[in-house]
Amino acid sequence: MKYALVTGGSRGIGRSICLELAKAGYAIIINFVSNENAANETKKLVEEFGVKAELLKFDVADKDATDMALIEWAEGHPDDYIAVLINNAGIRQDTLMIFMQNEQWDSVINTNLNSFFYVTRRVLKDMLSKRFGRIINIVSLSGIKGLPGQANYSAAKAGVIGATKALAQEVGARKVTVNAVAPGFIDTDMTKDMDEKALKTMIPVGRFGTPEEVAALVGFLASEQAGYITGEVISINGGLYT
Ligand code: NDP
């Protein structure tokens, strides 16, 4: 069976991506770190599409926990493989650089950037040997433009963009594509502390985006038709150009 693994699939953009890929017929592995209720809700919604949904709880910032979860999953699924990987889990911890603590730098880099390496290396081998794979990394406008108060987050997302471009060149010949999707402001828990009214005035489309809009783009990049798109960073930001 072909699976799609969505890190941070319990809520927000990740949940919508789980549903989009379920609609495309993939069995879904929903990763999350703490929010059991939200993960179970995503599972229920995925199952409504008539596909399999499995919860896989691990901290993507923890190398050993990630290894253990993915190795165990592979051992329990000798006939299946993860054909689609969405590196979506992420956090922000905003503060001006002058006030930034080690912990704020480290946790944002570990969760948003190092996680890309920890998770991707464990699913890549099967994609290469099966000669089909889709890796889609959720980055951010912040990683392209840089945003004040987000030196840690901008650095992490820019790092993932660099890795996306490098890996795309390593694996293209095996029909594995690697792309990044860079949202602007999307209506999720992550943005609920922001001043939406003020920010909206800067966005040409005049509103925050929805998780479903991001998921539709990811769904296309994951499809067979998108096989000639690789190493790209695709913005989805209502015209809020950098
Ligand atoms: P949410 O805060 O709504 O959801 C975050 C998700 O990531 C949850 O499922 C959470 O799991 C999971 N997660 C967080 N830390 C870890 C971890 N260490 N290990 C495993 N899972 C983890 O975020 P969004 O949906 O808004 O964001 C999704 C992605 O999109 C992120 O990478 C974010 O940086 C990016 N993005 C978001 C934008 C926005 O405006 N919302 C804009 C640009 C980029 P749990 O439920 O267990 O806590």
PDB file of C-alpha atoms and ligand atoms in Angstrom:
ATOM      1  CA  MET A   1       0.000   0.000   0.000  1.00  0.00           C
ATOM      2  CA  LYS A   2       1.180   3.537  -0.710  1.00  0.00           C
ATOM      3  CA  TYR A   3       1.253   5.796   2.319  1.00  0.00           C
ATOM      4  CA  ALA A   4       1.582   9.537   2.765  1.00  0.00           C
ATOM      5  CA  LEU A   5       3.281  10.751   5.954  1.00  0.00           C
ATOM      6  CA  VAL A   6       2.270  14.214   7.104  1.00  0.00           C
ATOM      7  CA  THR A   7       4.318  15.585   9.999  1.00  0.00           C
ATOM      8  CA  GLY A   8       2.215  17.818  12.223  1.00  0.00           C
ATOM      9  CA  GLY A   9      -0.909  16.309  10.696  1.00  0.00           C
ATOM     10  CA  SER A  10      -3.090  16.798  13.752  1.00  0.00           C
ATOM     11  CA  ARG A  11      -4.053  20.434  13.220  1.00  0.00           C
ATOM     12  CA  GLY A  12      -4.002  23.415  10.875  1.00  0.00           C
ATOM     13  CA  ILE A  13      -2.370  23.104   7.469  1.00  0.00           C
ATOM     14  CA  GLY A  14      -1.213  19.533   8.211  1.00  0.00           C
ATOM     15  CA  ARG A  15      -4.756  18.341   8.870  1.00  0.00           C
ATOM     16  CA  SER A  16      -6.001  19.807   5.577  1.00  0.00           C
ATOM     17  CA  ILE A  17      -3.104  18.142   3.743  1.00  0.00           C
ATOM     18  CA  CYS A  18      -4.030  14.782   5.321  1.00  0.00           C
ATOM     19  CA  LEU A  19      -7.566  15.176   3.958  1.00  0.00           C
ATOM     20  CA  GLU A  20      -6.395  16.251   0.494  1.00  0.00           C
ATOM     21  CA  LEU A  21      -4.091  13.228   0.199  1.00  0.00           C
ATOM     22  CA  ALA A  22      -6.803  10.932   1.568  1.00  0.00           C
ATOM     23  CA  LYS A  23      -9.039  12.232  -1.222  1.00  0.00           C
ATOM     24  CA  ALA A  24      -6.292  11.175  -3.670  1.00  0.00           C
ATOM     25  CA  GLY A  25      -6.471   7.635  -2.254  1.00  0.00           C
ATOM     26  CA  TYR A  26      -3.355   7.511  -0.078  1.00  0.00           C
ATOM     27  CA  ALA A  27      -3.319   5.774   3.278  1.00  0.00           C
ATOM     28  CA  ILE A  28      -2.315   8.484   5.732  1.00  0.00           C
ATOM     29  CA  ILE A  29       0.199   8.486   8.580  1.00  0.00           C
ATOM     30  CA  ILE A  30      -0.675  11.362  10.882  1.00  0.00           C
ATOM     31  CA  ASN A  31       2.294  12.498  12.927  1.00  0.00           C
ATOM     32  CA  PHE A  32       1.849  14.791  15.928  1.00  0.00           C
ATOM     33  CA  VAL A  33       3.702  15.544  19.149  1.00  0.00           C
ATOM     34  CA  SER A  34       1.188  16.186  21.938  1.00  0.00           C
ATOM     35  CA  ASN A  35      -2.367  16.939  20.853  1.00  0.00           C
ATOM     36  CA  GLU A  36      -3.977  13.489  20.973  1.00  0.00           C
ATOM     37  CA  ASN A  37      -7.547  14.800  20.577  1.00  0.00           C
ATOM     38  CA  ALA A  38      -6.763  16.805  17.453  1.00  0.00           C
ATOM     39  CA  ALA A  39      -4.864  13.853  15.958  1.00  0.00           C
ATOM     40  CA  ASN A  40      -7.823  11.533  16.580  1.00  0.00           C
ATOM     41  CA  GLU A  41     -10.157  14.059  14.961  1.00  0.00           C
ATOM     42  CA  THR A  42      -7.934  14.147  11.848  1.00  0.00           C
ATOM     43  CA  LYS A  43      -7.915  10.333  11.818  1.00  0.00           C
ATOM     44  CA  LYS A  44     -11.704  10.255  11.895  1.00  0.00           C
ATOM     45  CA  LEU A  45     -11.944  12.781   9.055  1.00  0.00           C
ATOM     46  CA  VAL A  46      -9.388  10.870   6.942  1.00  0.00           C
ATOM     47  CA  GLU A  47     -11.293   7.610   7.432  1.00  0.00           C
ATOM     48  CA  GLU A  48     -14.432   9.270   6.064  1.00  0.00           C
ATOM     49  CA  PHE A  49     -12.674   9.151   2.671  1.00  0.00           C
ATOM     50  CA  GLY A  50     -12.534   5.353   2.984  1.00  0.00           C
ATOM     51  CA  VAL A  51      -8.742   5.153   3.336  1.00  0.00           C
ATOM     52  CA  LYS A  52      -6.564   3.917   6.173  1.00  0.00           C
ATOM     53  CA  ALA A  53      -5.323   6.394   8.796  1.00  0.00           C
ATOM     54  CA  GLU A  54      -2.608   5.682  11.348  1.00  0.00           C
ATOM     55  CA  LEU A  55      -1.409   7.906  14.169  1.00  0.00           C
ATOM     56  CA  LEU A  56       2.356   8.100  14.649  1.00  0.00           C
ATOM     57  CA  LYS A  57       3.307  10.196  17.641  1.00  0.00           C
ATOM     58  CA  PHE A  58       6.902  11.444  17.759  1.00  0.00           C
ATOM     59  CA  ASP A  59       8.805  14.663  18.222  1.00  0.00           C
ATOM     60  CA  VAL A  60      10.329  15.580  14.836  1.00  0.00           C
ATOM     61  CA  ALA A  61      12.957  17.652  16.660  1.00  0.00           C
ATOM     62  CA  ASP A  62      14.246  14.529  18.421  1.00  0.00           C
ATOM     63  CA  LYS A  63      16.569  12.489  16.223  1.00  0.00           C
ATOM     64  CA  ASP A  64      16.338   9.272  18.232  1.00  0.00           C
ATOM     65  CA  ALA A  65      12.554   9.412  18.690  1.00  0.00           C
ATOM     66  CA  THR A  66      12.125  10.029  14.950  1.00  0.00           C
ATOM     67  CA  ASP A  67      14.426   7.141  14.062  1.00  0.00           C
ATOM     68  CA  MET A  68      12.665   4.774  16.439  1.00  0.00           C
ATOM     69  CA  ALA A  69       9.165   5.649  15.215  1.00  0.00           C
ATOM     70  CA  LEU A  70      10.004   5.368  11.518  1.00  0.00           C
ATOM     71  CA  ILE A  71      12.087   2.200  11.826  1.00  0.00           C
ATOM     72  CA  GLU A  72       9.314   0.553  13.866  1.00  0.00           C
ATOM     73  CA  TRP A  73       6.710   1.668  11.326  1.00  0.00           C
ATOM     74  CA  ALA A  74       8.739   0.142   8.471  1.00  0.00           C
ATOM     75  CA  GLU A  75       9.174  -3.140  10.370  1.00  0.00           C
ATOM     76  CA  GLY A  76       5.422  -3.340  10.906  1.00  0.00           C
ATOM     77  CA  HIS A  77       4.716  -2.626   7.215  1.00  0.00           C
ATOM     78  CA  PRO A  78       7.048  -4.855   5.186  1.00  0.00           C
ATOM     79  CA  ASP A  79       4.865  -4.622   2.058  1.00  0.00           C
ATOM     80  CA  ASP A  80       4.087  -0.908   2.194  1.00  0.00           C
ATOM     81  CA  TYR A  81       6.084   2.248   1.636  1.00  0.00           C
ATOM     82  CA  ILE A  82       5.835   5.966   2.195  1.00  0.00           C
ATOM     83  CA  ALA A  83       5.479   7.414  -1.297  1.00  0.00           C
ATOM     84  CA  VAL A  84       4.612  10.951  -0.210  1.00  0.00           C
ATOM     85  CA  LEU A  85       6.286  12.855   2.617  1.00  0.00           C
ATOM     86  CA  ILE A  86       5.043  16.234   3.751  1.00  0.00           C
ATOM     87  CA  ASN A  87       7.460  17.929   6.136  1.00  0.00           C
ATOM     88  CA  ASN A  88       4.904  20.243   7.704  1.00  0.00           C
ATOM     89  CA  ALA A  89       5.423  20.226  11.493  1.00  0.00           C
ATOM     90  CA  GLY A  90       6.661  23.586  12.673  1.00  0.00           C
ATOM     91  CA  ILE A  91       6.710  26.119  15.475  1.00  0.00           C
ATOM     92  CA  ARG A  92       7.499  29.798  15.899  1.00  0.00           C
ATOM     93  CA  GLN A  93       9.019  31.501  18.906  1.00  0.00           C
ATOM     94  CA  ASP A  94       9.272  35.120  17.855  1.00  0.00           C
ATOM     95  CA  THR A  95      11.397  37.725  19.528  1.00  0.00           C
ATOM     96  CA  LEU A  96      13.897  40.312  18.396  1.00  0.00           C
ATOM     97  CA  MET A  97      17.357  38.821  17.963  1.00  0.00           C
ATOM     98  CA  ILE A  98      18.767  41.012  20.717  1.00  0.00           C
ATOM     99  CA  PHE A  99      16.470  39.302  23.241  1.00  0.00           C
ATOM    100  CA  MET A 100      16.639  35.787  21.784  1.00  0.00           C
ATOM    101  CA  GLN A 101      17.629  32.994  24.158  1.00  0.00           C
ATOM    102  CA  ASN A 102      19.544  29.835  23.212  1.00  0.00           C
ATOM    103  CA  GLU A 103      16.443  27.744  23.788  1.00  0.00           C
ATOM    104  CA  GLN A 104      14.374  29.866  21.386  1.00  0.00           C
ATOM    105  CA  TRP A 105      16.998  29.534  18.672  1.00  0.00           C
ATOM    106  CA  ASP A 106      17.575  25.818  19.216  1.00  0.00           C
ATOM    107  CA  SER A 107      13.966  24.679  19.443  1.00  0.00           C
ATOM    108  CA  VAL A 108      12.925  26.539  16.292  1.00  0.00           C
ATOM    109  CA  ILE A 109      15.941  25.264  14.327  1.00  0.00           C
ATOM    110  CA  ASN A 110      15.447  21.709  15.585  1.00  0.00           C
ATOM    111  CA  THR A 111      11.709  21.579  14.904  1.00  0.00           C
ATOM    112  CA  ASN A 112      11.653  23.374  11.550  1.00  0.00           C
ATOM    113  CA  LEU A 113      15.034  22.524   9.992  1.00  0.00           C
ATOM    114  CA  ASN A 114      16.749  19.538  11.612  1.00  0.00           C
ATOM    115  CA  SER A 115      13.460  17.632  11.464  1.00  0.00           C
ATOM    116  CA  PHE A 116      13.680  17.786   7.661  1.00  0.00           C
ATOM    117  CA  PHE A 117      16.898  15.759   7.827  1.00  0.00           C
ATOM    118  CA  TYR A 118      15.769  13.364  10.563  1.00  0.00           C
ATOM    119  CA  VAL A 119      12.513  12.410   8.824  1.00  0.00           C
ATOM    120  CA  THR A 120      13.462  12.602   5.146  1.00  0.00           C
ATOM    121  CA  ARG A 121      16.543  10.369   5.328  1.00  0.00           C
ATOM    122  CA  ARG A 122      14.427   7.544   6.774  1.00  0.00           C
ATOM    123  CA  VAL A 123      11.876   7.508   3.939  1.00  0.00           C
ATOM    124  CA  LEU A 124      14.134   8.322   1.004  1.00  0.00           C
ATOM    125  CA  LYS A 125      15.559   4.844   0.424  1.00  0.00           C
ATOM    126  CA  ASP A 126      12.180   3.256  -0.349  1.00  0.00           C
ATOM    127  CA  MET A 127      11.221   6.132  -2.658  1.00  0.00           C
ATOM    128  CA  LEU A 128      14.465   5.685  -4.604  1.00  0.00           C
ATOM    129  CA  SER A 129      14.163   1.920  -4.922  1.00  0.00           C
ATOM    130  CA  LYS A 130      10.467   2.117  -5.921  1.00  0.00           C
ATOM    131  CA  ARG A 131      11.314   4.927  -8.359  1.00  0.00           C
ATOM    132  CA  PHE A 132       8.503   7.187  -7.224  1.00  0.00           C
ATOM    133  CA  GLY A 133       8.371   9.717  -4.455  1.00  0.00           C
ATOM    134  CA  ARG A 134       7.073  13.149  -3.581  1.00  0.00           C
ATOM    135  CA  ILE A 135       8.668  15.243  -0.854  1.00  0.00           C
ATOM    136  CA  ILE A 136       6.997  18.552  -0.084  1.00  0.00           C
ATOM    137  CA  ASN A 137       8.425  20.867   2.544  1.00  0.00           C
ATOM    138  CA  ILE A 138       6.235  23.530   4.088  1.00  0.00           C
ATOM    139  CA  VAL A 139       8.444  26.581   4.440  1.00  0.00           C
ATOM    140  CA  SER A 140       7.351  30.211   4.716  1.00  0.00           C
ATOM    141  CA  LEU A 141       7.426  33.685   3.262  1.00  0.00           C
ATOM    142  CA  SER A 142       9.653  34.350   6.277  1.00  0.00           C
ATOM    143  CA  GLY A 143      12.299  32.009   4.853  1.00  0.00           C
ATOM    144  CA  ILE A 144      12.383  33.870   1.542  1.00  0.00           C
ATOM    145  CA  LYS A 145      12.072  37.478   2.673  1.00  0.00           C
ATOM    146  CA  GLY A 146      13.176  37.316   6.321  1.00  0.00           C
ATOM    147  CA  LEU A 147      10.845  38.872   8.888  1.00  0.00           C
ATOM    148  CA  PRO A 148      11.843  40.941  11.922  1.00  0.00           C
ATOM    149  CA  GLY A 149      11.381  39.024  15.178  1.00  0.00           C
ATOM    150  CA  GLN A 150      11.879  35.742  13.331  1.00  0.00           C
ATOM    151  CA  ALA A 151      15.651  35.376  12.866  1.00  0.00           C
ATOM    152  CA  ASN A 152      15.380  31.799  14.169  1.00  0.00           C
ATOM    153  CA  TYR A 153      12.325  30.896  12.060  1.00  0.00           C
ATOM    154  CA  SER A 154      13.569  32.678   8.903  1.00  0.00           C
ATOM    155  CA  ALA A 155      16.922  30.878   9.225  1.00  0.00           C
ATOM    156  CA  ALA A 156      15.234  27.497   9.654  1.00  0.00           C
ATOM    157  CA  LYS A 157      12.875  27.925   6.705  1.00  0.00           C
ATOM    158  CA  ALA A 158      15.647  29.326   4.460  1.00  0.00           C
ATOM    159  CA  GLY A 159      17.717  26.287   5.421  1.00  0.00           C
ATOM    160  CA  VAL A 160      14.947  23.950   4.305  1.00  0.00           C
ATOM    161  CA  ILE A 161      14.713  25.836   1.002  1.00  0.00           C
ATOM    162  CA  GLY A 162      18.429  25.214   0.391  1.00  0.00           C
ATOM    163  CA  ALA A 163      18.079  21.529   1.271  1.00  0.00           C
ATOM    164  CA  THR A 164      15.035  21.237  -1.031  1.00  0.00           C
ATOM    165  CA  LYS A 165      17.045  22.508  -4.005  1.00  0.00           C
ATOM    166  CA  ALA A 166      20.036  20.275  -3.247  1.00  0.00           C
ATOM    167  CA  LEU A 167      18.049  17.095  -2.640  1.00  0.00           C
ATOM    168  CA  ALA A 168      15.933  17.655  -5.767  1.00  0.00           C
ATOM    169  CA  GLN A 169      19.113  17.387  -7.842  1.00  0.00           C
ATOM    170  CA  GLU A 170      20.247  14.243  -6.034  1.00  0.00           C
ATOM    171  CA  VAL A 171      17.063  12.229  -6.582  1.00  0.00           C
ATOM    172  CA  GLY A 172      15.424  13.584  -9.747  1.00  0.00           C
ATOM    173  CA  ALA A 173      16.643  10.730 -11.954  1.00  0.00           C
ATOM    174  CA  ARG A 174      14.757   8.251  -9.746  1.00  0.00           C
ATOM    175  CA  LYS A 175      11.440  10.072 -10.250  1.00  0.00           C
ATOM    176  CA  VAL A 176      11.477  11.511  -6.761  1.00  0.00           C
ATOM    177  CA  THR A 177      10.553  15.189  -6.716  1.00  0.00           C
ATOM    178  CA  VAL A 178      11.342  17.600  -3.887  1.00  0.00           C
ATOM    179  CA  ASN A 179       9.590  20.946  -3.617  1.00  0.00           C
ATOM    180  CA  ALA A 180       8.855  23.619  -1.049  1.00  0.00           C
ATOM    181  CA  VAL A 181       5.590  25.456  -0.493  1.00  0.00           C
ATOM    182  CA  ALA A 182       5.920  28.905   1.090  1.00  0.00           C
ATOM    183  CA  PRO A 183       2.691  30.187   2.640  1.00  0.00           C
ATOM    184  CA  GLY A 184       2.148  33.779   3.712  1.00  0.00           C
ATOM    185  CA  PHE A 185      -0.425  34.293   6.490  1.00  0.00           C
ATOM    186  CA  ILE A 186      -2.745  31.294   6.889  1.00  0.00           C
ATOM    187  CA  ASP A 187      -5.620  31.084   9.333  1.00  0.00           C
ATOM    188  CA  THR A 188      -4.494  28.441  11.903  1.00  0.00           C
ATOM    189  CA  ASP A 189      -3.568  28.203  15.592  1.00  0.00           C
ATOM    190  CA  MET A 190      -0.099  29.448  14.632  1.00  0.00           C
ATOM    191  CA  THR A 191      -1.414  32.850  13.565  1.00  0.00           C
ATOM    192  CA  LYS A 192      -4.190  33.305  16.121  1.00  0.00           C
ATOM    193  CA  ASP A 193      -2.084  35.713  18.246  1.00  0.00           C
ATOM    194  CA  MET A 194      -1.446  37.990  15.246  1.00  0.00           C
ATOM    195  CA  ASP A 195      -3.218  41.261  14.467  1.00  0.00           C
ATOM    196  CA  GLU A 196      -5.187  39.945  11.492  1.00  0.00           C
ATOM    197  CA  LYS A 197      -7.031  43.217  10.895  1.00  0.00           C
ATOM    198  CA  ALA A 198      -3.821  45.222  10.508  1.00  0.00           C
ATOM    199  CA  LEU A 199      -1.964  42.542   8.532  1.00  0.00           C
ATOM    200  CA  LYS A 200      -4.844  42.069   6.078  1.00  0.00           C
ATOM    201  CA  THR A 201      -4.402  45.611   4.816  1.00  0.00           C
ATOM    202  CA  MET A 202      -0.945  44.632   3.473  1.00  0.00           C
ATOM    203  CA  ILE A 203      -2.221  41.591   1.560  1.00  0.00           C
ATOM    204  CA  PRO A 204      -3.442  42.340  -1.990  1.00  0.00           C
ATOM    205  CA  VAL A 205      -6.118  39.635  -1.779  1.00  0.00           C
ATOM    206  CA  GLY A 206      -7.278  41.287   1.470  1.00  0.00           C
ATOM    207  CA  ARG A 207      -7.458  38.246   3.745  1.00  0.00           C
ATOM    208  CA  PHE A 208      -5.499  35.432   5.365  1.00  0.00           C
ATOM    209  CA  GLY A 209      -5.332  32.192   3.374  1.00  0.00           C
ATOM    210  CA  THR A 210      -7.026  28.979   4.432  1.00  0.00           C
ATOM    211  CA  PRO A 211      -5.350  25.641   5.218  1.00  0.00           C
ATOM    212  CA  GLU A 212      -7.473  24.098   2.448  1.00  0.00           C
ATOM    213  CA  GLU A 213      -5.922  26.445  -0.146  1.00  0.00           C
ATOM    214  CA  VAL A 214      -2.413  25.374   0.884  1.00  0.00           C
ATOM    215  CA  ALA A 215      -3.485  21.713   0.863  1.00  0.00           C
ATOM    216  CA  ALA A 216      -4.821  21.997  -2.698  1.00  0.00           C
ATOM    217  CA  LEU A 217      -1.390  23.163  -3.900  1.00  0.00           C
ATOM    218  CA  VAL A 218       0.349  20.398  -1.968  1.00  0.00           C
ATOM    219  CA  GLY A 219      -2.113  17.879  -3.423  1.00  0.00           C
ATOM    220  CA  PHE A 220      -1.150  18.935  -6.944  1.00  0.00           C
ATOM    221  CA  LEU A 221       2.588  18.740  -6.228  1.00  0.00           C
ATOM    222  CA  ALA A 222       2.054  15.247  -4.801  1.00  0.00           C
ATOM    223  CA  SER A 223       0.192  14.070  -7.904  1.00  0.00           C
ATOM    224  CA  GLU A 224       1.593  12.126 -10.868  1.00  0.00           C
ATOM    225  CA  GLN A 225       0.969  15.167 -13.113  1.00  0.00           C
ATOM    226  CA  ALA A 226       3.507  17.231 -11.178  1.00  0.00           C
ATOM    227  CA  GLY A 227       6.428  14.948 -12.086  1.00  0.00           C
ATOM    228  CA  TYR A 228       8.278  17.681 -14.004  1.00  0.00           C
ATOM    229  CA  ILE A 229       8.232  20.195 -11.131  1.00  0.00           C
ATOM    230  CA  THR A 230      11.158  19.779  -8.771  1.00  0.00           C
ATOM    231  CA  GLY A 231      13.519  21.950  -6.737  1.00  0.00           C
ATOM    232  CA  GLU A 232      10.932  24.742  -6.716  1.00  0.00           C
ATOM    233  CA  VAL A 233       9.713  27.044  -3.980  1.00  0.00           C
ATOM    234  CA  ILE A 234       6.079  27.918  -4.659  1.00  0.00           C
ATOM    235  CA  SER A 235       4.595  30.870  -2.789  1.00  0.00           C
ATOM    236  CA  ILE A 236       0.966  30.964  -1.676  1.00  0.00           C
ATOM    237  CA  ASN A 237       0.494  34.316  -0.023  1.00  0.00           C
ATOM    238  CA  GLY A 238      -2.346  36.336  -1.561  1.00  0.00           C
ATOM    239  CA  GLY A 239       0.076  38.461  -3.550  1.00  0.00           C
ATOM    240  CA  LEU A 240       2.209  39.514  -0.590  1.00  0.00           C
ATOM    241  CA  TYR A 241       5.369  39.493  -2.660  1.00  0.00           C
ATOM    242  CA  THR A 242       8.792  39.612  -1.090  1.00  0.00           C
TER     243      THR A 242
HETATM  244  P1  NDP B   1      -0.244  24.784  13.814  1.00  0.00           P
HETATM  245  O1  NDP B   1       0.405  25.439  14.987  1.00  0.00           O
HETATM  246  O2  NDP B   1      -1.687  25.005  13.548  1.00  0.00           O
HETATM  247  O3  NDP B   1       0.036  23.197  13.868  1.00  0.00           O
HETATM  248  C1  NDP B   1       1.330  22.742  14.092  1.00  0.00           C
HETATM  249  C2  NDP B   1       1.364  21.251  13.869  1.00  0.00           C
HETATM  250  O4  NDP B   1       2.737  20.818  14.011  1.00  0.00           O
HETATM  251  C3  NDP B   1       0.556  20.467  14.874  1.00  0.00           C
HETATM  252  O5  NDP B   1       0.030  19.343  14.226  1.00  0.00           O
HETATM  253  C4  NDP B   1       1.605  20.063  15.911  1.00  0.00           C
HETATM  254  O6  NDP B   1       1.275  18.869  16.624  1.00  0.00           O
HETATM  255  C5  NDP B   1       2.789  19.811  15.006  1.00  0.00           C
HETATM  256  N1  NDP B   1       4.078  19.893  15.689  1.00  0.00           N
HETATM  257  C6  NDP B   1       4.637  20.969  16.306  1.00  0.00           C
HETATM  258  N2  NDP B   1       5.821  20.648  16.838  1.00  0.00           N
HETATM  259  C7  NDP B   1       6.024  19.326  16.549  1.00  0.00           C
HETATM  260  C8  NDP B   1       7.055  18.410  16.841  1.00  0.00           C
HETATM  261  N3  NDP B   1       8.140  18.770  17.531  1.00  0.00           N
HETATM  262  N4  NDP B   1       6.935  17.134  16.404  1.00  0.00           N
HETATM  263  C9  NDP B   1       5.848  16.735  15.701  1.00  0.00           C
HETATM  264  N5  NDP B   1       4.820  17.575  15.401  1.00  0.00           N
HETATM  265  C10 NDP B   1       4.917  18.843  15.826  1.00  0.00           C
HETATM  266  O7  NDP B   1       0.642  25.254  12.568  1.00  0.00           O
HETATM  267  P2  NDP B   1       0.241  25.562  11.037  1.00  0.00           P
HETATM  268  O8  NDP B   1      -0.688  24.542  10.534  1.00  0.00           O
HETATM  269  O9  NDP B   1      -0.092  26.981  10.922  1.00  0.00           O
HETATM  270  O10 NDP B   1       1.679  25.382  10.355  1.00  0.00           O
HETATM  271  C11 NDP B   1       2.063  24.237   9.614  1.00  0.00           C
HETATM  272  C12 NDP B   1       3.359  24.553   8.882  1.00  0.00           C
HETATM  273  O11 NDP B   1       3.152  25.670   8.024  1.00  0.00           O
HETATM  274  C13 NDP B   1       4.524  24.932   9.799  1.00  0.00           C
HETATM  275  O12 NDP B   1       5.716  24.401   9.295  1.00  0.00           O
HETATM  276  C14 NDP B   1       4.548  26.445   9.711  1.00  0.00           C
HETATM  277  O13 NDP B   1       5.838  26.951   9.993  1.00  0.00           O
HETATM  278  C15 NDP B   1       4.150  26.646   8.262  1.00  0.00           C
HETATM  279  N6  NDP B   1       3.618  27.964   7.981  1.00  0.00           N
HETATM  280  C16 NDP B   1       2.461  28.409   8.570  1.00  0.00           C
HETATM  281  C17 NDP B   1       1.977  29.660   8.264  1.00  0.00           C
HETATM  282  C18 NDP B   1       0.716  30.197   8.864  1.00  0.00           C
HETATM  283  O14 NDP B   1       0.437  31.393   8.619  1.00  0.00           O
HETATM  284  N7  NDP B   1      -0.061  29.438   9.614  1.00  0.00           N
HETATM  285  C19 NDP B   1       2.696  30.539   7.336  1.00  0.00           C
HETATM  286  C20 NDP B   1       3.869  29.978   6.776  1.00  0.00           C
HETATM  287  C21 NDP B   1       4.314  28.732   7.083  1.00  0.00           C
HETATM  288  P3  NDP B   1       0.355  18.899  17.987  1.00  0.00           P
HETATM  289  O15 NDP B   1      -1.068  19.087  17.520  1.00  0.00           O
HETATM  290  O16 NDP B   1       0.596  17.566  18.623  1.00  0.00           O
HETATM  291  O17 NDP B   1       0.846  20.056  18.799  1.00  0.00           O
END
